Amino acid sequence: MIDLRSDTITQPTAGMKEAMMAAPVGDDVFGEDPTINALEQKAADYFGMESAIFCPSGTMTNQIAIRVHTAPHTEVICDAKSHIYLYEGGGIAYNSFASVRLLHGDRGRITAEMIQDNINNPDDVHAPISTLVSLENTMNKGGGCVYDFNEIEKISSLCKDKNLKLHLDGARLFNALVATDDDPKKYGKHFDTISICLSKGLGCPVGSLLLGDKATIKKARRVRKVLGGGMRQAGFLAAAGIYALDHHINRLNEDNDRAKTIANALDSLGFVDSVMPVETNIVIFKLANNALSVDFVEKLKQIGILAVPFGKHDVRFVTHLDFDDDMLDDMIKKLKAI
């Protein structure tokens, strides 16, 4: 079975398993797990930030960031396609009692001008106080599209001028970094917090990190505790993260390239109406003749390909560590035979 439902389905590599089993561990809630401490510092240094905290999931790191940057009666500005809004269980409302201002950008990418036009007057008691801007890079619902860093710089400048915090949901940020060859430390310079996921493109079994300055991450540790995110001897999982940062970043170009090959093949097939532009490892295509995605995904399953419906007529493929060139060739033959 060729499984392209998500890049979260990967299995740890042999080298990663070996690193996990050899990891020294301690009680992380006491700050005594040396492997977790090493991972947090390694990730923070990679992005040029002061500190980091290891958590079970990207949803938790995003929600912690929102919690530390907001308060009741405040508002988060983000795109309507954002993961923090669509796929985190209403956590902004439940965890932070904050409102959301939804913008409609280019495949999920918003601009400084759009943000400027949607900042509330802090003296208007009828409106929540604009407090936080959240970006997503790559943008999942936008087909893995990547922000132009010039726009990020403009947004960062605006946020500093307007006293807004800036958060990045960087669940697939490493896919963006290898696609653009941007310096990760540039991101650390412009964002107050960055969430990175280890269990997607980097192929770890579990884990995400929230990066920020020391004061912010100190607050984040208290929120993580309240959410039940203290994991004690989780250094075995952190060791997978260290291994991934050392060995699995550069190979992401392979995933990005295979996704583009799939998109090129789909573009010529009769059952496809259109394919979103592919920049990284996500392929989203619309079915022709108003065919239903749930029915088509079931058809794909019958021929040995797993995908997910991504809208009434849209289907998503995500390439990953466990999808190789032989699988790619086999998949394209199967798609052409439909």
PDB file of C-alpha atoms in Angstrom, residues 69-195:
ATOM      1  CA  HIS A  69       0.585  35.959  23.685  1.00  0.00           C
ATOM      2  CA  THR A  70      -3.119  36.663  24.308  1.00  0.00           C
ATOM      3  CA  ALA A  71      -5.683  37.246  27.047  1.00  0.00           C
ATOM      4  CA  PRO A  72      -9.494  37.266  27.188  1.00  0.00           C
ATOM      5  CA  HIS A  73     -10.987  40.082  25.078  1.00  0.00           C
ATOM      6  CA  THR A  74      -8.045  39.993  22.658  1.00  0.00           C
ATOM      7  CA  GLU A  75      -7.876  38.809  19.058  1.00  0.00           C
ATOM      8  CA  VAL A  76      -5.664  36.619  16.869  1.00  0.00           C
ATOM      9  CA  ILE A  77      -5.247  37.702  13.233  1.00  0.00           C
ATOM     10  CA  CYS A  78      -4.714  34.788  10.841  1.00  0.00           C
ATOM     11  CA  ASP A  79      -5.823  33.379   7.506  1.00  0.00           C
ATOM     12  CA  ALA A  80      -9.129  31.505   7.330  1.00  0.00           C
ATOM     13  CA  LYS A  81      -7.246  28.417   6.101  1.00  0.00           C
ATOM     14  CA  SER A  82      -4.913  28.358   9.117  1.00  0.00           C
ATOM     15  CA  HIS A  83      -4.327  25.109  10.974  1.00  0.00           C
ATOM     16  CA  ILE A  84      -4.684  26.942  14.309  1.00  0.00           C
ATOM     17  CA  TYR A  85      -8.248  27.853  13.310  1.00  0.00           C
ATOM     18  CA  LEU A  86      -9.448  24.841  11.286  1.00  0.00           C
ATOM     19  CA  TYR A  87      -7.734  21.832  12.824  1.00  0.00           C
ATOM     20  CA  GLU A  88      -7.032  22.460  16.501  1.00  0.00           C
ATOM     21  CA  GLY A  89     -10.448  21.743  17.961  1.00  0.00           C
ATOM     22  CA  GLY A  90     -11.475  25.332  18.642  1.00  0.00           C
ATOM     23  CA  GLY A  91      -8.484  25.633  20.958  1.00  0.00           C
ATOM     24  CA  ILE A  92      -8.125  29.396  20.538  1.00  0.00           C
ATOM     25  CA  ALA A  93     -11.518  29.898  22.157  1.00  0.00           C
ATOM     26  CA  TYR A  94     -11.253  27.040  24.656  1.00  0.00           C
ATOM     27  CA  ASN A  95      -7.690  27.530  25.858  1.00  0.00           C
ATOM     28  CA  SER A  96      -7.200  31.285  25.507  1.00  0.00           C
ATOM     29  CA  PHE A  97     -10.701  32.806  25.468  1.00  0.00           C
ATOM     30  CA  ALA A  98      -9.542  34.869  22.491  1.00  0.00           C
ATOM     31  CA  SER A  99     -11.354  35.968  19.352  1.00  0.00           C
ATOM     32  CA  VAL A 100     -10.146  35.386  15.776  1.00  0.00           C
ATOM     33  CA  ARG A 101      -9.976  37.800  12.839  1.00  0.00           C
ATOM     34  CA  LEU A 102      -9.987  35.664   9.697  1.00  0.00           C
ATOM     35  CA  LEU A 103      -8.332  37.003   6.545  1.00  0.00           C
ATOM     36  CA  HIS A 104      -8.458  35.548   3.036  1.00  0.00           C
ATOM     37  CA  GLY A 105      -4.982  35.544   1.568  1.00  0.00           C
ATOM     38  CA  ASP A 106      -3.368  33.969  -1.456  1.00  0.00           C
ATOM     39  CA  ARG A 107      -3.729  30.223  -0.744  1.00  0.00           C
ATOM     40  CA  GLY A 108      -3.507  31.048   2.950  1.00  0.00           C
ATOM     41  CA  ARG A 109      -0.676  33.567   2.802  1.00  0.00           C
ATOM     42  CA  ILE A 110      -1.633  36.954   4.201  1.00  0.00           C
ATOM     43  CA  THR A 111       0.144  40.268   3.649  1.00  0.00           C
ATOM     44  CA  ALA A 112       1.217  43.186   5.804  1.00  0.00           C
ATOM     45  CA  GLU A 113      -1.326  45.374   4.024  1.00  0.00           C
ATOM     46  CA  MET A 114      -4.155  42.957   4.865  1.00  0.00           C
ATOM     47  CA  ILE A 115      -3.088  42.847   8.496  1.00  0.00           C
ATOM     48  CA  GLN A 116      -2.829  46.645   8.655  1.00  0.00           C
ATOM     49  CA  ASP A 117      -6.431  46.936   7.446  1.00  0.00           C
ATOM     50  CA  ASN A 118      -7.678  44.548  10.138  1.00  0.00           C
ATOM     51  CA  ILE A 119      -6.034  45.816  13.320  1.00  0.00           C
ATOM     52  CA  ASN A 120      -8.745  46.964  15.713  1.00  0.00           C
ATOM     53  CA  ASN A 121      -8.740  50.354  17.408  1.00  0.00           C
ATOM     54  CA  PRO A 122      -7.647  49.509  20.969  1.00  0.00           C
ATOM     55  CA  ASP A 123      -9.847  52.317  22.306  1.00  0.00           C
ATOM     56  CA  ASP A 124     -13.007  50.874  20.720  1.00  0.00           C
ATOM     57  CA  VAL A 125     -14.758  48.901  23.483  1.00  0.00           C
ATOM     58  CA  HIS A 126     -16.942  47.177  20.867  1.00  0.00           C
ATOM     59  CA  ALA A 127     -13.993  45.276  19.380  1.00  0.00           C
ATOM     60  CA  PRO A 128     -11.457  42.850  20.866  1.00  0.00           C
ATOM     61  CA  ILE A 129      -7.899  44.131  21.151  1.00  0.00           C
ATOM     62  CA  SER A 130      -5.671  42.923  18.296  1.00  0.00           C
ATOM     63  CA  THR A 131      -2.775  41.192  20.019  1.00  0.00           C
ATOM     64  CA  LEU A 132      -1.296  38.405  17.900  1.00  0.00           C
ATOM     65  CA  VAL A 133      -0.642  37.671  14.222  1.00  0.00           C
ATOM     66  CA  SER A 134      -0.133  34.036  13.255  1.00  0.00           C
ATOM     67  CA  LEU A 135       1.338  32.835   9.945  1.00  0.00           C
ATOM     68  CA  GLU A 136       1.656  29.274   8.628  1.00  0.00           C
ATOM     69  CA  ASN A 137       4.644  28.200   6.518  1.00  0.00           C
ATOM     70  CA  THR A 138       4.291  26.003   4.576  1.00  0.00           C
ATOM     71  CA  MET A 139       0.536  26.482   4.227  1.00  0.00           C
ATOM     72  CA  ASN A 140      -1.194  23.108   4.425  1.00  0.00           C
ATOM     73  CA  LYS A 141      -4.553  24.125   2.901  1.00  0.00           C
ATOM     74  CA  GLY A 142      -2.695  26.160   0.291  1.00  0.00           C
ATOM     75  CA  GLY A 143      -0.997  23.086  -1.147  1.00  0.00           C
ATOM     76  CA  GLY A 144       2.233  23.495   0.803  1.00  0.00           C
ATOM     77  CA  CYS A 145       2.883  26.994  -0.559  1.00  0.00           C
ATOM     78  CA  VAL A 146       5.739  29.046   0.881  1.00  0.00           C
ATOM     79  CA  TYR A 147       5.834  32.635   2.110  1.00  0.00           C
ATOM     80  CA  ASP A 148       8.051  35.124   0.310  1.00  0.00           C
ATOM     81  CA  PHE A 149      10.443  36.175   3.058  1.00  0.00           C
ATOM     82  CA  ASN A 150      10.238  39.814   1.947  1.00  0.00           C
ATOM     83  CA  GLU A 151       6.564  39.737   2.973  1.00  0.00           C
ATOM     84  CA  ILE A 152       7.441  38.167   6.322  1.00  0.00           C
ATOM     85  CA  GLU A 153       9.861  41.045   6.934  1.00  0.00           C
ATOM     86  CA  LYS A 154       7.093  43.556   6.160  1.00  0.00           C
ATOM     87  CA  ILE A 155       4.691  41.768   8.500  1.00  0.00           C
ATOM     88  CA  SER A 156       7.316  41.640  11.251  1.00  0.00           C
ATOM     89  CA  SER A 157       7.990  45.360  10.910  1.00  0.00           C
ATOM     90  CA  LEU A 158       4.275  46.136  11.087  1.00  0.00           C
ATOM     91  CA  CYS A 159       3.819  43.964  14.173  1.00  0.00           C
ATOM     92  CA  LYS A 160       6.678  45.684  15.975  1.00  0.00           C
ATOM     93  CA  ASP A 161       5.269  49.089  15.035  1.00  0.00           C
ATOM     94  CA  LYS A 162       1.768  48.169  16.234  1.00  0.00           C
ATOM     95  CA  ASN A 163       2.942  46.259  19.336  1.00  0.00           C
ATOM     96  CA  LEU A 164       1.578  42.948  18.056  1.00  0.00           C
ATOM     97  CA  LYS A 165       3.187  39.578  18.734  1.00  0.00           C
ATOM     98  CA  LEU A 166       4.054  37.418  15.707  1.00  0.00           C
ATOM     99  CA  HIS A 167       3.811  33.603  15.801  1.00  0.00           C
ATOM    100  CA  LEU A 168       4.759  31.091  13.120  1.00  0.00           C
ATOM    101  CA  ASP A 169       3.079  27.726  12.764  1.00  0.00           C
ATOM    102  CA  GLY A 170       6.095  26.095  11.146  1.00  0.00           C
ATOM    103  CA  ALA A 171       4.839  22.513  11.138  1.00  0.00           C
ATOM    104  CA  ARG A 172       6.485  22.036   7.726  1.00  0.00           C
ATOM    105  CA  LEU A 173       8.928  24.936   7.934  1.00  0.00           C
ATOM    106  CA  PHE A 174      11.882  22.690   7.077  1.00  0.00           C
ATOM    107  CA  ASN A 175      10.268  21.829   3.726  1.00  0.00           C
ATOM    108  CA  ALA A 176      10.082  25.563   3.056  1.00  0.00           C
ATOM    109  CA  LEU A 177      13.681  26.141   4.119  1.00  0.00           C
ATOM    110  CA  VAL A 178      15.115  23.557   1.729  1.00  0.00           C
ATOM    111  CA  ALA A 179      12.905  24.882  -1.090  1.00  0.00           C
ATOM    112  CA  THR A 180      14.015  28.509  -0.664  1.00  0.00           C
ATOM    113  CA  ASP A 181      17.472  28.018   0.869  1.00  0.00           C
ATOM    114  CA  ASP A 182      16.631  30.757   3.388  1.00  0.00           C
ATOM    115  CA  ASP A 183      18.726  31.067   6.532  1.00  0.00           C
ATOM    116  CA  PRO A 184      16.642  29.709   9.464  1.00  0.00           C
ATOM    117  CA  LYS A 185      18.120  32.376  11.734  1.00  0.00           C
ATOM    118  CA  LYS A 186      16.262  34.977   9.678  1.00  0.00           C
ATOM    119  CA  TYR A 187      13.056  33.425  10.958  1.00  0.00           C
ATOM    120  CA  GLY A 188      14.253  33.586  14.545  1.00  0.00           C
ATOM    121  CA  LYS A 189      14.939  37.288  14.088  1.00  0.00           C
ATOM    122  CA  HIS A 190      11.410  38.154  12.958  1.00  0.00           C
ATOM    123  CA  PHE A 191       9.083  35.902  14.984  1.00  0.00           C
ATOM    124  CA  ASP A 192       8.335  36.063  18.690  1.00  0.00           C
ATOM    125  CA  THR A 193       7.567  32.336  18.703  1.00  0.00           C
ATOM    126  CA  ILE A 194       7.987  29.515  16.197  1.00  0.00           C
ATOM    127  CA  SER A 195       6.374  26.088  16.371  1.00  0.00           C
TER     128      SER A 195
END
